[in-house]
mmCIF file of C-alpha atoms (C1' of nucleotides) in Angstrom:
data_model
loop_
_atom_site.group_PDB
_atom_site.id
_atom_site.type_symbol
_atom_site.label_atom_id
_atom_site.label_comp_id
_atom_site.label_asym_id
_atom_site.label_seq_id
_atom_site.Cartn_x
_atom_site.Cartn_y
_atom_site.Cartn_z
ATOM 1 C CA MET F 1 37.513 26.421 -6.413
ATOM 2 C CA ASN F 2 36.971 23.402 -6.774
ATOM 3 C CA GLN F 3 33.458 23.421 -7.966
ATOM 4 C CA ASN F 4 33.440 20.033 -9.605
ATOM 5 C CA MET F 5 33.169 18.445 -6.484
ATOM 6 C CA ASN F 6 29.752 19.978 -5.634
ATOM 7 C CA ASN F 7 26.936 17.139 -5.966
ATOM 8 C CA MET F 8 29.268 14.814 -7.041
ATOM 9 C CA LYS F 9 27.842 11.041 -6.362
ATOM 10 C CA ARG F 10 30.382 8.959 -4.175
ATOM 11 C CA LYS F 11 31.466 5.486 -4.829
ATOM 12 C CA THR F 12 30.586 4.208 -0.632
ATOM 13 C CA ARG F 13 30.450 0.837 0.392
ATOM 14 C CA GLN F 14 26.904 0.458 1.174
ATOM 15 C CA ARG F 15 25.532 1.759 -2.585
ATOM 16 C CA GLU F 16 28.487 -0.531 -4.032
ATOM 17 C CA ILE F 17 27.023 -3.644 -1.872
ATOM 18 C CA ILE F 18 23.149 -2.642 -2.491
ATOM 19 C CA LYS F 19 23.783 -2.749 -6.604
ATOM 20 C CA GLN F 20 25.942 -6.170 -6.070
ATOM 21 C CA VAL F 21 23.143 -7.924 -3.828
ATOM 22 C CA PHE F 22 20.459 -7.079 -7.260
ATOM 23 C CA GLN F 23 23.192 -8.655 -9.509
ATOM 24 C CA VAL F 24 23.994 -12.138 -7.192
ATOM 25 C CA GLU F 25 19.867 -12.647 -6.236
ATOM 26 C CA SER F 26 18.563 -11.602 -9.843
ATOM 27 C CA ARG F 27 14.990 -11.361 -9.144
ATOM 28 C CA PRO F 28 12.865 -8.298 -7.874
ATOM 29 C CA LEU F 29 13.486 -7.164 -3.856
ATOM 30 C CA ASN F 30 11.762 -5.299 -1.490
ATOM 31 C CA PRO F 31 13.576 -2.912 0.775
ATOM 32 C CA MET F 32 13.099 -5.158 3.503
ATOM 33 C CA GLU F 33 14.699 -8.293 1.729
ATOM 34 C CA LEU F 34 17.371 -5.556 0.494
ATOM 35 C CA LEU F 35 18.204 -4.614 3.797
ATOM 36 C CA GLY F 36 18.496 -8.137 5.355
ATOM 37 C CA LEU F 37 20.657 -9.497 2.273
ATOM 38 C CA ALA F 38 22.681 -6.032 2.489
ATOM 39 C CA GLN F 39 23.080 -6.818 6.010
ATOM 40 C CA SER F 40 24.820 -10.222 5.934
ATOM 41 C CA ARG F 41 27.465 -8.531 3.716
ATOM 42 C CA LEU F 42 27.991 -5.383 5.951
ATOM 43 C CA SER F 43 25.809 -5.320 9.367
ATOM 44 C CA GLY F 44 25.871 -1.894 9.928
ATOM 45 C CA ILE F 45 23.940 -0.969 6.928
ATOM 46 C CA SER F 46 20.409 0.930 7.458
ATOM 47 C CA LEU F 47 17.250 0.741 6.527
ATOM 48 C CA ALA F 48 17.423 4.815 5.221
ATOM 49 C CA THR F 49 20.422 3.902 2.912
ATOM 50 C CA VAL F 50 18.708 1.246 1.519
ATOM 51 C CA TYR F 51 15.646 3.709 1.008
ATOM 52 C CA ARG F 52 17.926 6.273 -0.506
ATOM 53 C CA ALA F 53 19.877 3.824 -2.533
ATOM 54 C CA ILE F 54 16.763 2.253 -4.368
ATOM 55 C CA LYS F 55 15.362 6.184 -4.722
ATOM 56 C CA GLU F 56 19.056 7.213 -6.580
ATOM 57 C CA LEU F 57 18.562 3.529 -8.660
ATOM 58 C CA VAL F 58 15.231 4.102 -10.022
ATOM 59 C CA GLU F 59 15.907 7.905 -10.997
ATOM 60 C CA THR F 60 18.914 6.488 -13.144
ATOM 61 C CA GLU F 61 16.820 4.034 -14.472
ATOM 62 C CA TRP F 62 19.502 1.385 -13.337
ATOM 63 C CA LEU F 63 16.603 -0.166 -11.227
ATOM 64 C CA ILE F 64 12.521 -0.288 -12.009
ATOM 65 C CA THR F 65 9.197 -0.594 -9.830
ATOM 66 C CA VAL F 66 7.368 -3.919 -9.355
ATOM 67 C CA GLU F 67 4.028 -3.368 -7.846
ATOM 68 C CA MET F 68 3.129 -6.481 -6.615
ATOM 69 C CA PRO F 69 -0.613 -6.272 -5.948
ATOM 70 C CA GLY F 70 -1.229 -5.783 -2.397
ATOM 71 C CA MET F 71 2.194 -5.510 -1.441
ATOM 72 C CA ALA F 72 5.190 -2.845 -0.823
ATOM 73 C CA LEU F 73 6.883 -2.336 -3.951
ATOM 74 C CA TYR F 74 9.670 -4.424 -5.290
ATOM 75 C CA TYR F 75 12.242 -3.482 -7.411
ATOM 76 C CA GLU F 76 14.821 -5.050 -10.287
ATOM 77 C CA ILE F 77 17.407 -4.414 -12.178
ATOM 78 C CA ASN F 78 16.395 -2.539 -15.398
ATOM 79 C CA LEU F 79 17.157 -5.226 -18.391
ATOM 80 C CA HIS F 80 14.965 -3.069 -20.462
ATOM 81 C CA ARG F 81 13.031 -6.187 -21.499
ATOM 82 C CA HIS F 82 9.157 -7.150 -21.609
ATOM 83 C CA HIS F 83 8.596 -9.812 -18.977
ATOM 84 C CA HIS F 84 6.346 -10.919 -15.934
ATOM 85 C CA HIS F 85 6.304 -12.321 -12.571
ATOM 86 C CA PHE F 86 5.798 -14.731 -10.621
ATOM 87 C CA PHE F 87 5.040 -14.665 -6.656
ATOM 88 C CA CYS F 88 5.554 -17.447 -4.162
ATOM 89 C CA TYR F 89 3.253 -17.875 -1.908
ATOM 90 C CA SER F 90 5.560 -19.938 0.803
ATOM 91 C CA CYS F 91 8.625 -17.870 0.455
ATOM 92 C CA SER F 92 6.983 -14.055 -1.069
ATOM 93 C CA LYS F 93 10.015 -14.017 -3.143
ATOM 94 C CA VAL F 94 9.236 -12.440 -6.449
ATOM 95 C CA PHE F 95 10.616 -14.299 -10.179
ATOM 96 C CA GLU F 96 11.219 -12.705 -13.216
ATOM 97 C CA VAL F 97 9.020 -14.609 -16.018
ATOM 98 C CA GLU F 98 9.831 -14.830 -19.607
ATOM 99 C CA GLY F 99 7.633 -14.422 -22.800
ATOM 100 C CA CYS F 100 4.096 -13.039 -22.928
ATOM 101 C CA VAL F 101 0.457 -14.266 -24.181
ATOM 102 C CA PRO F 102 -2.242 -12.363 -26.666
ATOM 103 C CA VAL F 103 -3.504 -10.513 -24.050
ATOM 104 C CA GLU F 104 -4.946 -7.397 -26.081
ATOM 105 C CA THR F 105 -7.694 -10.232 -26.978
ATOM 106 C CA LEU F 106 -9.182 -9.269 -24.011
ATOM 107 C CA THR F 107 -9.572 -5.387 -24.474
ATOM 108 C CA PRO F 108 -13.020 -4.415 -24.049
ATOM 109 C CA LYS F 109 -15.011 -2.574 -27.252
ATOM 110 C CA GLY F 110 -14.262 0.825 -27.385
ATOM 111 C CA PHE F 111 -10.897 0.699 -24.721
ATOM 112 C CA LEU F 112 -7.246 1.240 -25.742
ATOM 113 C CA LEU F 113 -4.754 -0.779 -24.279
ATOM 114 C CA GLU F 114 -1.612 0.541 -23.574
ATOM 115 C CA SER F 115 0.190 -1.775 -21.615
ATOM 116 C CA HIS F 116 -0.365 -5.029 -19.252
ATOM 117 C CA GLU F 117 0.772 -6.871 -16.330
ATOM 118 C CA ILE F 118 0.662 -10.843 -15.514
ATOM 119 C CA ILE F 119 1.266 -11.938 -12.388
ATOM 120 C CA LEU F 120 1.100 -15.949 -11.824
ATOM 121 C CA SER F 121 1.515 -17.094 -8.208
ATOM 122 C CA GLY F 122 2.135 -20.705 -6.592
ATOM 123 C CA GLN F 123 5.037 -22.156 -5.479
ATOM 124 C CA CYS F 124 8.785 -21.510 -7.059
ATOM 125 C CA SER F 125 10.532 -24.618 -7.741
ATOM 126 C CA ALA F 126 12.748 -24.011 -4.287
ATOM 127 C CA CYS F 127 9.529 -24.272 -2.009
ATOM 128 C CA MET F 128 8.155 -27.296 -4.287
ATOM 129 C CA GLN F 129 11.242 -29.226 -3.349
ATOM 130 C CA GLY F 130 11.543 -28.113 0.431
ATOM 131 C CA MET W 1 -35.291 -12.936 27.560
ATOM 132 C CA ASN W 2 -34.819 -11.789 23.993
ATOM 133 C CA GLN W 3 -31.722 -13.481 23.458
ATOM 134 C CA ASN W 4 -32.236 -13.813 19.821
ATOM 135 C CA MET W 5 -31.622 -10.279 19.218
ATOM 136 C CA ASN W 6 -27.905 -10.511 20.324
ATOM 137 C CA ASN W 7 -25.513 -9.758 17.788
ATOM 138 C CA MET W 8 -27.914 -9.391 15.495
ATOM 139 C CA LYS W 9 -27.303 -7.322 12.265
ATOM 140 C CA ARG W 10 -29.952 -4.453 11.509
ATOM 141 C CA LYS W 11 -31.047 -3.372 8.143
ATOM 142 C CA THR W 12 -29.667 0.692 7.958
ATOM 143 C CA ARG W 13 -30.193 3.449 5.216
ATOM 144 C CA GLN W 14 -26.608 3.127 5.111
ATOM 145 C CA ARG W 15 -25.797 -0.608 4.309
ATOM 146 C CA GLU W 16 -28.174 -0.725 2.081
ATOM 147 C CA ILE W 17 -26.938 2.528 -0.449
ATOM 148 C CA ILE W 18 -23.414 0.889 -0.290
ATOM 149 C CA LYS W 19 -25.022 -2.394 -1.853
ATOM 150 C CA GLN W 20 -26.778 -0.476 -4.125
ATOM 151 C CA VAL W 21 -24.024 1.642 -5.424
ATOM 152 C CA PHE W 22 -21.968 -1.913 -6.255
ATOM 153 C CA GLN W 23 -25.054 -3.210 -7.950
ATOM 154 C CA VAL W 24 -25.716 0.080 -9.939
ATOM 155 C CA GLU W 25 -21.931 0.637 -10.821
ATOM 156 C CA SER W 26 -21.258 -2.837 -11.727
ATOM 157 C CA ARG W 27 -17.365 -1.905 -11.532
ATOM 158 C CA PRO W 28 -14.902 -2.314 -8.973
ATOM 159 C CA LEU W 29 -14.798 0.567 -5.928
ATOM 160 C CA ASN W 30 -12.043 1.484 -3.841
ATOM 161 C CA PRO W 31 -13.591 3.127 -0.750
ATOM 162 C CA MET W 32 -13.256 6.717 -1.590
ATOM 163 C CA GLU W 33 -14.885 6.346 -4.712
ATOM 164 C CA LEU W 34 -17.587 4.014 -2.826
ATOM 165 C CA LEU W 35 -17.902 7.023 -0.535
ATOM 166 C CA GLY W 36 -18.458 9.767 -2.997
ATOM 167 C CA LEU W 37 -21.285 7.693 -4.406
ATOM 168 C CA ALA W 38 -23.125 6.867 -1.506
ATOM 169 C CA GLN W 39 -22.818 10.239 -0.349
ATOM 170 C CA SER W 40 -24.435 11.422 -3.195
ATOM 171 C CA ARG W 41 -27.234 9.316 -2.023
ATOM 172 C CA LEU W 42 -27.573 10.121 1.468
ATOM 173 C CA SER W 43 -24.874 13.089 2.435
ATOM 174 C CA GLY W 44 -24.391 12.824 5.864
ATOM 175 C CA ILE W 45 -22.437 9.170 5.280
ATOM 176 C CA SER W 46 -19.358 9.194 6.794
ATOM 177 C CA LEU W 47 -15.595 6.950 5.620
ATOM 178 C CA ALA W 48 -15.776 5.281 9.054
ATOM 179 C CA THR W 49 -19.350 3.592 7.857
ATOM 180 C CA VAL W 50 -17.985 2.443 4.569
ATOM 181 C CA TYR W 51 -14.894 0.696 5.883
ATOM 182 C CA ARG W 52 -17.142 -1.001 8.171
ATOM 183 C CA ALA W 53 -19.615 -2.047 5.542
ATOM 184 C CA ILE W 54 -17.116 -3.243 2.985
ATOM 185 C CA LYS W 55 -15.459 -5.195 5.817
ATOM 186 C CA GLU W 56 -18.580 -7.215 6.754
ATOM 187 C CA LEU W 57 -19.381 -7.475 3.073
ATOM 188 C CA VAL W 58 -16.377 -8.968 2.503
ATOM 189 C CA GLU W 59 -16.765 -11.371 5.366
ATOM 190 C CA THR W 60 -19.864 -12.378 3.867
ATOM 191 C CA GLU W 61 -18.540 -12.797 0.545
ATOM 192 C CA TRP W 62 -20.717 -10.763 -0.971
ATOM 193 C CA LEU W 63 -18.108 -8.401 -1.686
ATOM 194 C CA ILE W 64 -14.598 -9.559 -3.041
ATOM 195 C CA THR W 65 -11.491 -8.037 -3.202
ATOM 196 C CA VAL W 66 -9.796 -6.393 -6.203
ATOM 197 C CA GLU W 67 -5.933 -5.815 -5.569
ATOM 198 C CA MET W 68 -4.309 -3.453 -8.007
ATOM 199 C CA PRO W 69 -0.513 -2.901 -8.602
ATOM 200 C CA GLY W 70 0.624 -0.029 -6.463
ATOM 201 C CA MET W 71 -3.037 1.192 -5.236
ATOM 202 C CA ALA W 72 -5.404 1.081 -2.437
ATOM 203 C CA LEU W 73 -7.549 -1.701 -2.918
ATOM 204 C CA TYR W 74 -10.695 -2.074 -4.629
ATOM 205 C CA TYR W 75 -13.788 -4.162 -4.090
ATOM 206 C CA GLU W 76 -16.154 -5.811 -6.862
ATOM 207 C CA ILE W 77 -19.524 -7.709 -6.146
ATOM 208 C CA ASN W 78 -18.658 -11.758 -5.618
ATOM 209 C CA LEU W 79 -20.116 -13.167 -9.317
ATOM 210 C CA HIS W 80 -18.191 -16.075 -8.641
ATOM 211 C CA ARG W 81 -16.715 -16.008 -12.182
ATOM 212 C CA HIS W 82 -13.162 -16.252 -13.259
ATOM 213 C CA HIS W 83 -12.122 -12.746 -15.014
ATOM 214 C CA HIS W 84 -9.785 -10.071 -15.064
ATOM 215 C CA HIS W 85 -9.642 -6.197 -14.696
ATOM 216 C CA PHE W 86 -9.082 -3.357 -17.060
ATOM 217 C CA PHE W 87 -7.272 -0.066 -15.334
ATOM 218 C CA CYS W 88 -8.321 3.400 -17.272
ATOM 219 C CA TYR W 89 -5.216 5.888 -16.604
ATOM 220 C CA SER W 90 -7.425 8.894 -17.083
ATOM 221 C CA CYS W 91 -10.105 8.219 -14.471
ATOM 222 C CA SER W 92 -8.814 5.899 -12.619
ATOM 223 C CA LYS W 93 -11.853 3.460 -12.849
ATOM 224 C CA VAL W 94 -11.410 -0.295 -12.810
ATOM 225 C CA PHE W 95 -13.597 -2.462 -15.043
ATOM 226 C CA GLU W 96 -14.535 -6.422 -14.911
ATOM 227 C CA VAL W 97 -12.764 -7.926 -18.176
ATOM 228 C CA GLU W 98 -14.296 -11.311 -19.647
ATOM 229 C CA GLY W 99 -12.326 -14.144 -20.748
ATOM 230 C CA CYS W 100 -8.744 -15.177 -20.518
ATOM 231 C CA VAL W 101 -5.643 -16.416 -21.786
ATOM 232 C CA PRO W 102 -3.442 -19.691 -21.450
ATOM 233 C CA VAL W 103 -0.969 -18.098 -19.245
ATOM 234 C CA GLU W 104 0.198 -21.129 -17.669
ATOM 235 C CA THR W 105 2.259 -21.884 -20.800
ATOM 236 C CA LEU W 106 4.424 -19.002 -18.928
ATOM 237 C CA THR W 107 5.048 -20.896 -15.844
ATOM 238 C CA PRO W 108 8.774 -21.512 -15.230
ATOM 239 C CA LYS W 109 10.193 -24.941 -15.073
ATOM 240 C CA GLY W 110 9.558 -26.631 -11.835
ATOM 241 C CA PHE W 111 7.316 -24.238 -10.283
ATOM 242 C CA LEU W 112 3.446 -24.982 -9.337
ATOM 243 C CA LEU W 113 1.265 -22.097 -11.142
ATOM 244 C CA GLU W 114 -2.136 -21.521 -8.256
ATOM 245 C CA SER W 115 -3.366 -18.699 -9.636
ATOM 246 C CA HIS W 116 -2.983 -16.015 -11.764
ATOM 247 C CA GLU W 117 -3.927 -12.263 -12.260
ATOM 248 C CA ILE W 118 -4.232 -10.216 -15.438
ATOM 249 C CA ILE W 119 -4.275 -6.549 -15.762
ATOM 250 C CA LEU W 120 -4.839 -4.331 -18.587
ATOM 251 C CA SER W 121 -4.448 -0.434 -18.711
ATOM 252 C CA GLY W 122 -5.437 2.345 -20.984
ATOM 253 C CA GLN W 123 -8.062 4.155 -21.375
ATOM 254 C CA CYS W 124 -11.789 3.111 -21.031
ATOM 255 C CA SER W 125 -14.089 3.945 -23.639
ATOM 256 C CA ALA W 126 -15.869 6.860 -21.893
ATOM 257 C CA CYS W 127 -12.465 8.509 -21.653
ATOM 258 C CA MET W 128 -11.479 7.672 -24.898
ATOM 259 C CA GLN W 129 -14.329 9.694 -26.582
ATOM 260 C CA GLY W 130 -14.015 12.810 -23.935
ATOM 261 C "C1'" DT V 1 -44.610 3.073 21.757
ATOM 262 C "C1'" DT V 2 -40.776 1.427 24.617
ATOM 263 C "C1'" DG V 3 -36.052 -0.365 25.776
ATOM 264 C "C1'" DC V 4 -32.159 -1.509 24.466
ATOM 265 C "C1'" DA V 5 -28.587 -3.110 21.574
ATOM 266 C "C1'" DA V 6 -27.024 -2.466 16.893
ATOM 267 C "C1'" DT V 7 -24.572 1.465 14.574
ATOM 268 C "C1'" DT V 8 -23.298 5.883 12.857
ATOM 269 C "C1'" DG V 9 -20.576 10.266 12.437
ATOM 270 C "C1'" DA V 10 -16.347 12.458 13.727
ATOM 271 C "C1'" DG V 11 -12.255 12.345 14.600
ATOM 272 C "C1'" DA V 12 -8.509 10.486 17.111
ATOM 273 C "C1'" DA V 13 -5.472 6.844 16.966
ATOM 274 C "C1'" DT V 14 -3.285 3.092 14.985
ATOM 275 C "C1'" DT V 15 -0.408 0.992 11.293
ATOM 276 C "C1'" DC V 16 2.789 0.993 7.750
ATOM 277 C "C1'" DA V 17 5.861 2.033 4.089
ATOM 278 C "C1'" DT V 18 8.899 5.440 3.329
ATOM 279 C "C1'" DT V 19 11.021 10.447 3.918
ATOM 280 C "C1'" DT V 20 13.596 13.707 6.650
ATOM 281 C "C1'" DT V 21 16.585 15.465 10.227
ATOM 282 C "C1'" DC V 22 20.971 16.029 12.285
ATOM 283 C "C1'" DA V 23 25.497 14.537 14.103
ATOM 284 C "C1'" DA V 24 29.317 11.960 12.840
ATOM 285 C "C1'" DT V 25 31.732 9.370 9.361
ATOM 286 C "C1'" DA V 26 33.997 8.446 5.217
ATOM 287 C "C1'" DT V 27 35.337 9.814 0.209
ATOM 288 C "C1'" DA V 28 37.821 11.954 -2.883
ATOM 289 C "C1'" DG V 29 40.590 16.027 -5.003
ATOM 290 C "C1'" DC V 30 44.827 18.512 -3.550
ATOM 291 C "C1'" DG G 1 47.736 13.358 5.182
ATOM 292 C "C1'" DC G 2 44.319 17.150 4.989
ATOM 293 C "C1'" DT G 3 40.054 19.290 4.063
ATOM 294 C "C1'" DA G 4 35.597 20.235 2.634
ATOM 295 C "C1'" DT G 5 31.219 17.832 1.744
ATOM 296 C "C1'" DA G 6 28.865 13.742 0.468
ATOM 297 C "C1'" DT G 7 26.915 9.846 2.861
ATOM 298 C "C1'" DT G 8 25.938 7.065 6.836
ATOM 299 C "C1'" DG G 9 22.882 5.783 10.909
ATOM 300 C "C1'" DA G 10 19.278 6.264 14.106
ATOM 301 C "C1'" DA G 11 15.607 7.772 15.455
ATOM 302 C "C1'" DA G 12 12.004 11.171 14.651
ATOM 303 C "C1'" DA G 13 8.879 12.608 11.247
ATOM 304 C "C1'" DT G 14 5.242 12.458 7.651
ATOM 305 C "C1'" DG G 15 1.622 10.478 4.690
ATOM 306 C "C1'" DA G 16 -1.980 7.607 3.274
ATOM 307 C "C1'" DA G 17 -5.038 3.750 4.581
ATOM 308 C "C1'" DT G 18 -7.860 1.900 7.906
ATOM 309 C "C1'" DT G 19 -9.318 0.955 12.707
ATOM 310 C "C1'" DC G 20 -10.880 2.352 16.825
ATOM 311 C "C1'" DT G 21 -13.717 5.304 20.291
ATOM 312 C "C1'" DC G 22 -17.546 6.940 21.739
ATOM 313 C "C1'" DA G 23 -21.478 10.045 22.514
ATOM 314 C "C1'" DA G 24 -25.297 10.003 19.844
ATOM 315 C "C1'" DT G 25 -28.812 8.132 16.838
ATOM 316 C "C1'" DT G 26 -31.643 4.591 15.058
ATOM 317 C "C1'" DG G 27 -33.866 -0.568 13.690
ATOM 318 C "C1'" DC G 28 -36.323 -3.882 15.881
ATOM 319 C "C1'" DA G 29 -38.503 -7.131 19.160
ATOM 320 C "C1'" DA G 30 -42.166 -6.684 22.609
#
DNA sequence: TTGCAATTGAGAATTCATTTTCAATATAGC
DNA sequence: GCTATATTGAAAATGAATTCTCAATTGCAA
């Protein structure tokens, strides 16, 4: 009878916590970072659940993928805003960077520029002070 | 007696061809691209040999690593020149891009910028014409 | 040419991120 | 509270890139 329940997404403690972590941290996270942060709120949470939640949240576009060169994927809340990233060599955290620069001037002759990515690296302010 | 031969690097057909391919293509190559191009010059060449040669050439700094977001590593001849890259969505080839833009203006307050990476993406001139 | 260590090819092994399996558990409609 | 089923945790399985193993081959000094 209750056909309406088929394939219905349920609100679970794990999924709520995973979204909370992204909101509280407000920076891109990779699956292992996310696992650690989620476990500090609910110790039993598993890596499989983290991956499952990420997958769903990317599919619904609540999260977007951040590809950092040479690293596992990071994910961040989809803010629908053009921006770039800063990678900290000390703590390996990734941060959002606002603004942009005129990269189209670099496009080689005859090439069509469709998108671009700028990755700054160095030390974040927390690591500079530590 | 002949201690001098210990650990000596030998000049082999395979290694010469691998270096030639980088010089002729003059763009970053990943191991599979390199294997294909090398095999067209010497059909028996194996993937293990390609990886071994890359490893040596990176150690001697004849090659440098190019990390493209979300992709296997690419390698390019070390020209000791600051530059960036263009990734073609159609043919997946990576090209060197000359010049730079003032990215330091993007650095968040309190952060220390040590290096940066700019990756342009779109279509290369060959794919635009095809 | 000879001898021997460096190098090679082929495939097995490893590594690591991610996905799947499945029995146990928990959510939501009744 | 009861029930159906979506979700979970734990561990096994997968997939892809890279490294290793080892017997056969090759480069090079003598």
